[in-house]
Amino acid sequence: QWYQRRVRGMSPDSVRQRLVPEDEDVPDINNIPDDERAAIDAVIARNKSTLSISTVGWMVSALMVFNYTDFLNVLVYDGRVNRGLLKIGSSLVGVNLLVGVYLVVYLSYIRNKPDWTNHTHPALIPVATLCACVGLVLCTVALWPVWGFLTLPILFTLFMGLVMLATLLPV
């Protein structure tokens, strides 16, 4: 806000002179020719890698949590799990995943609409968000008798591992 107060009422040239010293030759990024802009975009796209230390770390952590908590056997065989809440929560998370597949895969790849945010169903994203939040709360409540307060970090680590795995999918 202090910047807006100082800049208000000044001409664009005087603002530029105050922000950029006159002895520096700074290119105007708004007036780049289309061929140069395409070359810059190609370099940025080529150097943009989703594989990083944090991505690998989350996926390895999720695999370790899945293995050491015996997650699959607990979901299937443990009698302490509240099956009703788990089924409802898993269904709501599944609705979230189906909406994501529809928006990203179907609209982007099959219908060839790269800007799927301007789709014809604007209520899908809030509905998917609500389903995911309610579903994760219900899954947490359903698994709480097994791990207690460790349920939250376990589910969060598994969720982050899946999100990081999804970032590695080709776009």
XYZ file of N, CA and C in Angstrom:
513
model
N 0.826 -1.190 0.000
C 0.000 0.000 0.000
C 0.869 1.252 0.000
N 2.026 1.187 0.669
C 2.892 2.351 0.655
C 3.365 2.629 -0.758
N 3.522 1.563 -1.539
C 3.951 1.726 -2.920
C 2.865 2.422 -3.741
N 1.601 2.031 -3.511
C 0.509 2.650 -4.256
C 0.377 4.127 -3.895
N 0.600 4.499 -2.637
C 0.511 5.902 -2.248
C 1.608 6.716 -2.909
N 2.811 6.150 -3.017
C 3.923 6.878 -3.607
C 3.783 6.989 -5.112
N 3.183 5.985 -5.753
C 3.103 5.954 -7.208
C 1.899 6.718 -7.728
N 0.842 6.827 -6.927
C -0.385 7.488 -7.372
C -0.078 8.929 -7.793
N -0.525 9.274 -8.971
C -0.331 10.637 -9.445
C 0.956 10.846 -10.217
N 1.796 9.822 -10.314
C 3.055 9.963 -11.044
C 2.877 9.415 -12.455
N 3.630 9.947 -13.379
C 3.567 9.442 -14.744
C 4.314 8.106 -14.819
N 3.959 7.250 -15.792
C 4.643 5.956 -15.901
C 6.148 6.084 -16.111
N 6.578 7.128 -16.843
C 8.016 7.294 -17.076
C 8.752 7.611 -15.784
N 8.165 8.453 -14.942
C 8.842 8.781 -13.691
C 8.857 7.583 -12.743
N 7.798 6.755 -12.784
C 7.796 5.540 -11.973
C 8.900 4.613 -12.441
N 9.020 4.438 -13.762
C 10.054 3.560 -14.304
C 11.444 4.091 -13.959
N 11.626 5.402 -13.994
C 12.929 5.966 -13.672
C 13.272 5.739 -12.206
N 12.283 5.780 -11.339
C 12.554 5.548 -9.921
C 12.826 4.079 -9.632
N 12.167 3.167 -10.364
C 12.336 1.746 -10.105
C 13.563 1.174 -10.792
N 13.916 1.680 -11.966
C 15.054 1.170 -12.723
C 16.059 2.295 -12.895
N 17.262 2.088 -12.428
C 18.277 3.127 -12.637
C 18.494 3.363 -14.131
N 18.806 4.613 -14.493
C 18.921 4.969 -15.897
C 20.112 4.336 -16.577
N 21.146 3.976 -15.837
C 22.333 3.430 -16.477
C 22.163 1.962 -16.864
N 21.097 1.325 -16.431
C 20.867 -0.079 -16.779
C 20.004 -0.169 -18.030
N 20.351 -1.115 -18.903
C 19.577 -1.350 -20.115
C 18.640 -2.520 -19.847
N 17.408 -2.222 -19.523
C 16.422 -3.243 -19.195
C 15.456 -3.366 -20.365
N 15.313 -4.602 -20.918
C 14.385 -4.758 -22.043
C 12.936 -4.626 -21.582
N 12.109 -4.130 -22.469
C 10.689 -4.004 -22.186
C 10.020 -5.342 -22.495
N 9.572 -6.052 -21.475
C 9.029 -7.389 -21.689
C 7.653 -7.367 -22.339
N 7.042 -6.216 -22.416
C 5.732 -6.128 -23.055
C 5.817 -6.013 -24.570
N 6.983 -5.691 -25.093
C 7.131 -5.487 -26.527
C 8.090 -6.512 -27.150
N 8.022 -7.752 -26.720
C 8.858 -8.801 -27.291
C 8.158 -9.349 -28.532
N 8.899 -9.528 -29.637
C 8.280 -10.120 -30.839
C 7.787 -11.539 -30.558
N 6.812 -11.975 -31.359
C 6.180 -13.279 -31.141
C 7.161 -14.433 -31.255
N 8.119 -14.363 -32.186
C 9.065 -15.468 -32.332
C 9.981 -15.580 -31.123
N 10.407 -14.426 -30.577
C 11.236 -14.469 -29.375
C 10.425 -14.958 -28.167
N 9.172 -14.532 -28.080
C 8.321 -14.989 -26.977
C 8.090 -16.497 -27.061
N 7.908 -17.030 -28.276
C 7.747 -18.471 -28.446
C 9.021 -19.214 -28.048
N 10.174 -18.653 -28.375
C 11.439 -19.288 -27.991
C 11.608 -19.280 -26.474
N 11.243 -18.185 -25.840
C 11.339 -18.105 -24.373
C 10.387 -19.105 -23.729
N 9.155 -19.190 -24.241
C 8.190 -20.147 -23.701
C 8.666 -21.588 -23.876
N 9.329 -21.880 -25.012
C 9.846 -23.232 -25.242
C 10.948 -23.577 -24.251
N 11.813 -22.622 -23.956
C 12.887 -22.867 -22.974
C 12.302 -23.072 -21.589
N 11.317 -22.275 -21.232
C 10.686 -22.416 -19.919
C 9.990 -23.767 -19.805
N 9.283 -24.174 -20.858
C 8.585 -25.465 -20.829
C 9.568 -26.622 -20.771
N 10.700 -26.502 -21.473
C 11.686 -27.570 -21.480
C 12.372 -27.708 -20.117
N 12.595 -26.591 -19.442
C 13.296 -26.620 -18.167
C 12.378 -26.828 -16.975
N 11.084 -26.917 -17.224
C 10.130 -27.079 -16.137
C 9.987 -28.564 -15.807
N 10.622 -29.003 -14.748
C 10.575 -30.401 -14.353
C 9.774 -30.524 -13.064
N 8.900 -31.514 -13.036
C 8.106 -31.715 -11.832
C 8.802 -32.644 -10.846
N 9.865 -33.287 -11.275
C 10.594 -34.186 -10.385
C 11.574 -33.377 -9.552
N 11.375 -33.391 -8.258
C 12.256 -32.655 -7.358
C 12.479 -33.489 -6.098
N 13.304 -32.976 -5.238
C 13.612 -33.695 -3.991
C 12.352 -33.812 -3.131
N 11.556 -32.755 -3.089
C 10.338 -32.816 -2.263
C 9.329 -33.806 -2.841
N 9.239 -33.884 -4.170
C 8.321 -34.837 -4.791
C 8.719 -36.270 -4.430
N 9.990 -36.569 -4.606
C 10.478 -37.915 -4.279
C 10.336 -38.174 -2.781
N 10.613 -37.171 -1.960
C 10.499 -37.333 -0.512
C 9.088 -37.668 -0.067
N 8.100 -36.967 -0.619
C 6.707 -37.250 -0.255
C 6.300 -38.645 -0.709
N 6.730 -39.043 -1.913
C 6.342 -40.371 -2.401
C 7.010 -41.479 -1.595
N 8.271 -41.307 -1.249
C 8.955 -42.313 -0.424
C 8.329 -42.355 0.965
N 8.010 -41.193 1.519
C 7.357 -41.158 2.835
C 6.002 -41.856 2.793
N 5.249 -41.626 1.743
C 3.935 -42.276 1.622
C 4.090 -43.785 1.504
N 5.074 -44.241 0.745
C 5.303 -45.689 0.643
C 5.705 -46.284 1.987
N 6.552 -45.570 2.723
C 6.966 -46.071 4.039
C 5.781 -46.116 4.998
N 4.964 -45.069 5.009
C 3.792 -45.047 5.886
C 2.829 -46.163 5.499
N 2.603 -46.343 4.208
C 1.710 -47.400 3.734
C 2.212 -48.770 4.165
N 3.522 -48.963 4.080
C 4.106 -50.257 4.435
C 4.127 -50.482 5.949
N 4.620 -49.511 6.708
C 4.814 -49.720 8.147
C 3.527 -49.656 8.964
N 2.493 -49.015 8.441
C 1.217 -49.018 9.160
C 0.337 -50.188 8.742
N 0.788 -50.939 7.748
C 0.008 -52.061 7.222
C -1.383 -51.568 6.831
N -1.384 -50.466 6.070
C -2.594 -49.705 5.779
C -3.672 -50.545 5.086
N -3.296 -51.303 4.079
C -4.281 -52.073 3.323
C -4.935 -53.150 4.186
N -4.145 -53.866 4.985
C -4.721 -54.886 5.865
C -5.625 -54.273 6.930
N -5.259 -53.106 7.423
C -6.116 -52.432 8.403
C -7.447 -52.053 7.759
N -7.401 -51.519 6.528
C -8.650 -51.139 5.866
C -9.554 -52.336 5.627
N -8.958 -53.472 5.280
C -9.763 -54.621 4.889
C -10.192 -55.466 6.084
N -9.287 -55.727 7.028
C -9.539 -56.753 8.044
C -9.737 -56.250 9.472
N -9.313 -55.049 9.801
C -9.369 -54.601 11.196
C -10.815 -54.302 11.596
N -11.242 -54.857 12.717
C -12.609 -54.685 13.195
C -12.863 -53.348 13.857
N -11.813 -52.615 14.205
C -11.979 -51.317 14.852
C -12.377 -50.220 13.880
N -12.223 -50.466 12.591
C -12.540 -49.458 11.577
C -14.056 -49.340 11.439
N -14.555 -48.115 11.444
C -15.971 -47.857 11.248
C -16.256 -47.941 9.740
N -16.743 -49.090 9.303
C -16.897 -49.374 7.871
C -17.904 -48.441 7.179
N -18.975 -48.092 7.854
C -19.976 -47.218 7.242
C -19.401 -45.849 6.892
N -18.735 -45.237 7.866
C -18.120 -43.933 7.606
C -17.010 -44.038 6.570
N -16.262 -45.137 6.607
C -15.184 -45.313 5.641
C -15.726 -45.441 4.218
N -16.828 -46.161 4.053
C -17.426 -46.304 2.717
C -17.963 -44.972 2.204
N -18.636 -44.223 3.069
C -19.166 -42.927 2.653
C -18.020 -41.961 2.334
N -17.013 -41.920 3.205
C -15.867 -41.039 2.974
C -15.102 -41.398 1.720
N -14.893 -42.690 1.494
C -14.196 -43.123 0.279
C -15.012 -42.799 -0.966
N -16.333 -42.917 -0.869
C -17.186 -42.571 -2.012
C -17.091 -41.084 -2.334
N -17.068 -40.245 -1.303
C -16.965 -38.808 -1.541
C -15.605 -38.434 -2.130
N -14.546 -39.069 -1.663
C -13.224 -38.833 -2.257
C -13.215 -39.340 -3.696
N -13.907 -40.441 -3.957
C -14.027 -40.946 -5.323
C -14.760 -39.979 -6.238
N -15.793 -39.304 -5.724
C -16.487 -38.282 -6.515
C -15.514 -37.162 -6.868
N -14.685 -36.762 -5.915
C -13.683 -35.739 -6.176
C -12.733 -36.188 -7.288
N -12.274 -37.427 -7.229
C -11.370 -37.934 -8.257
C -12.050 -38.006 -9.619
N -13.320 -38.412 -9.658
C -14.042 -38.473 -10.928
C -14.218 -37.090 -11.555
N -14.494 -36.096 -10.736
C -14.600 -34.734 -11.258
C -13.246 -34.282 -11.804
N -12.168 -34.610 -11.097
C -10.832 -34.271 -11.587
C -10.509 -34.953 -12.896
N -10.857 -36.225 -13.012
C -10.610 -36.946 -14.270
C -11.442 -36.333 -15.397
N -12.678 -35.982 -15.102
C -13.516 -35.357 -16.131
C -12.917 -34.032 -16.603
N -12.526 -33.179 -15.653
C -12.031 -31.858 -16.022
C -10.672 -31.927 -16.718
N -9.772 -32.741 -16.192
C -8.412 -32.745 -16.718
C -8.265 -33.680 -17.908
N -8.705 -34.909 -17.774
C -8.470 -35.889 -18.833
C -9.488 -35.729 -19.962
N -10.771 -35.778 -19.626
C -11.789 -35.762 -20.673
C -11.806 -34.434 -21.429
N -11.888 -33.320 -20.688
C -11.967 -32.036 -21.378
C -10.652 -31.652 -22.043
N -9.509 -31.957 -21.419
C -8.226 -31.543 -21.982
C -7.778 -32.431 -23.130
N -7.834 -33.739 -22.942
C -7.265 -34.644 -23.927
C -8.282 -35.150 -24.943
N -9.464 -35.507 -24.514
C -10.435 -36.099 -25.428
C -11.191 -35.014 -26.203
N -11.647 -33.977 -25.508
C -12.377 -32.896 -26.179
C -11.459 -31.797 -26.701
N -10.157 -31.871 -26.395
C -9.143 -30.901 -26.850
C -9.475 -29.472 -26.439
N -9.870 -29.320 -25.185
C -10.085 -27.988 -24.634
C -8.987 -27.750 -23.607
N -7.899 -27.087 -24.005
C -6.779 -26.930 -23.070
C -7.121 -26.066 -21.857
N -8.028 -25.126 -22.013
C -8.413 -24.277 -20.892
C -9.697 -24.826 -20.292
N -9.573 -25.902 -19.511
C -10.755 -26.573 -18.977
C -11.380 -25.809 -17.819
N -10.732 -24.711 -17.383
C -11.335 -23.930 -16.302
C -12.566 -23.172 -16.797
N -12.666 -22.942 -18.109
C -13.838 -22.272 -18.668
C -14.831 -23.308 -19.176
N -15.156 -24.269 -18.367
C -16.055 -25.328 -18.782
C -17.508 -24.899 -18.579
N -18.391 -25.755 -19.000
C -19.814 -25.396 -18.958
C -20.466 -25.713 -17.619
N -19.740 -26.303 -16.700
C -20.291 -26.663 -15.396
C -19.480 -25.985 -14.292
N -19.730 -24.723 -14.008
C -18.900 -24.006 -13.031
C -19.061 -24.508 -11.596
N -20.092 -25.265 -11.297
C -20.292 -25.737 -9.925
C -19.478 -26.986 -9.616
N -18.817 -27.561 -10.598
C -18.096 -28.812 -10.362
C -16.932 -28.655 -9.387
N -16.188 -27.589 -9.492
C -15.006 -27.432 -8.632
C -15.409 -27.251 -7.169
N -16.382 -26.388 -6.829
C -16.791 -26.319 -5.425
C -17.403 -27.622 -4.906
N -18.157 -28.322 -5.749
C -18.732 -29.599 -5.330
C -17.631 -30.612 -5.056
N -16.635 -30.673 -5.936
C -15.517 -31.599 -5.736
C -14.735 -31.251 -4.480
N -14.538 -29.971 -4.220
C -13.818 -29.554 -3.013
C -14.594 -29.942 -1.763
N -15.891 -29.710 -1.751
C -16.719 -30.085 -0.605
C -16.709 -31.591 -0.394
N -16.846 -32.359 -1.480
C -16.817 -33.824 -1.359
C -15.482 -34.302 -0.794
N -14.380 -33.714 -1.256
C -13.067 -34.128 -0.765
C -12.902 -33.810 0.720
N -13.299 -32.630 1.126
C -13.142 -32.242 2.540
C -13.996 -33.116 3.451
N -15.266 -33.278 3.102
C -16.152 -34.105 3.935
C -15.681 -35.557 3.921
N -15.250 -36.043 2.751
C -14.769 -37.417 2.655
C -13.531 -37.669 3.491
N -12.601 -36.730 3.490
C -11.387 -36.912 4.294
C -11.685 -36.846 5.789
N -12.633 -35.996 6.180
C -13.024 -35.958 7.600
C -13.669 -37.283 7.997
N -14.553 -37.813 7.161
C -15.209 -39.084 7.482
C -14.205 -40.241 7.512
N -13.248 -40.241 6.598
C -12.219 -41.288 6.624
C -11.360 -41.178 7.889
N -11.077 -39.954 8.302
C -10.305 -39.764 9.536
C -11.073 -40.277 10.739
N -12.354 -39.960 10.824
C -13.174 -40.436 11.944
C -13.290 -41.963 11.905
N -13.393 -42.540 10.705
C -13.532 -43.992 10.581
C -12.262 -44.721 11.002
N -11.099 -44.125 10.753
C -9.829 -44.790 11.085
C -9.269 -44.366 12.438
N -9.900 -43.429 13.117
C -9.396 -42.937 14.399
C -9.260 -44.039 15.460
N -10.168 -45.002 15.565
C -9.994 -46.035 16.592
C -8.740 -46.892 16.399
N -8.194 -46.936 15.203
C -7.013 -47.772 14.951
C -5.738 -47.048 15.356
N -5.534 -45.823 14.876
C -4.267 -45.132 15.109
C -4.386 -43.925 16.031
N -5.556 -43.510 16.405
C -5.708 -42.364 17.295
C -5.237 -41.078 16.634
N -4.448 -40.287 17.390
C -4.012 -38.994 16.869
C -3.043 -39.132 15.706
N -2.476 -40.305 15.480
C -1.594 -40.516 14.327
C -2.359 -40.675 13.014
N -3.685 -40.765 13.080
C -4.487 -40.897 11.868
C -4.304 -39.707 10.950
N -4.293 -38.504 11.517
C -4.141 -37.307 10.683
C -2.804 -37.283 9.940
N -1.652 -37.467 10.605
C -0.403 -37.463 9.832
C -0.307 -38.622 8.839
N -0.871 -39.766 9.186
C -0.828 -40.906 8.261
C -1.611 -40.593 7.000
N -2.849 -40.113 7.139
C -3.667 -39.800 5.974
C -3.094 -38.631 5.183
N -2.538 -37.641 5.876
C -1.948 -36.503 5.176
C -0.734 -36.936 4.354
N 0.109 -37.795 4.921
C 1.284 -38.272 4.188
C 0.880 -39.101 2.974
N -0.104 -39.962 3.136
C -0.578 -40.747 1.994
C -1.197 -39.847 0.925
N -1.948 -38.839 1.345
C -2.549 -37.895 0.399
C -1.473 -37.128 -0.366
N -0.468 -36.634 0.340
C 0.591 -35.883 -0.329
C 1.393 -36.771 -1.278
N 1.595 -38.026 -0.911
C 2.276 -38.950 -1.813
C 1.496 -39.151 -3.097
N 0.176 -39.259 -2.997
C -0.649 -39.399 -4.201
C -0.664 -38.123 -5.031
N -0.686 -36.985 -4.385
C -0.657 -35.718 -5.123
C 0.667 -35.574 -5.867
N 1.762 -35.914 -5.215
C 3.069 -35.820 -5.875
C 3.199 -36.839 -6.997
N 2.577 -37.987 -6.847
C 2.580 -38.964 -7.937
C 1.782 -38.423 -9.128
N 0.697 -37.734 -8.847
C -0.112 -37.155 -9.925
C 0.631 -36.057 -10.672
N 1.538 -35.346 -10.002
C 2.290 -34.299 -10.698
C 3.268 -34.882 -11.706
N 3.602 -36.136 -11.580
C 4.538 -36.766 -12.512
C 3.858 -37.303 -13.758
N 2.531 -37.320 -13.787
C 1.825 -37.793 -14.964
C 2.055 -36.832 -16.119
N 2.181 -37.339 -17.344
C 2.420 -36.446 -18.483
C 1.216 -35.543 -18.739
N 1.506 -34.335 -19.100
C 0.443 -33.356 -19.350
C 0.274 -33.152 -20.830
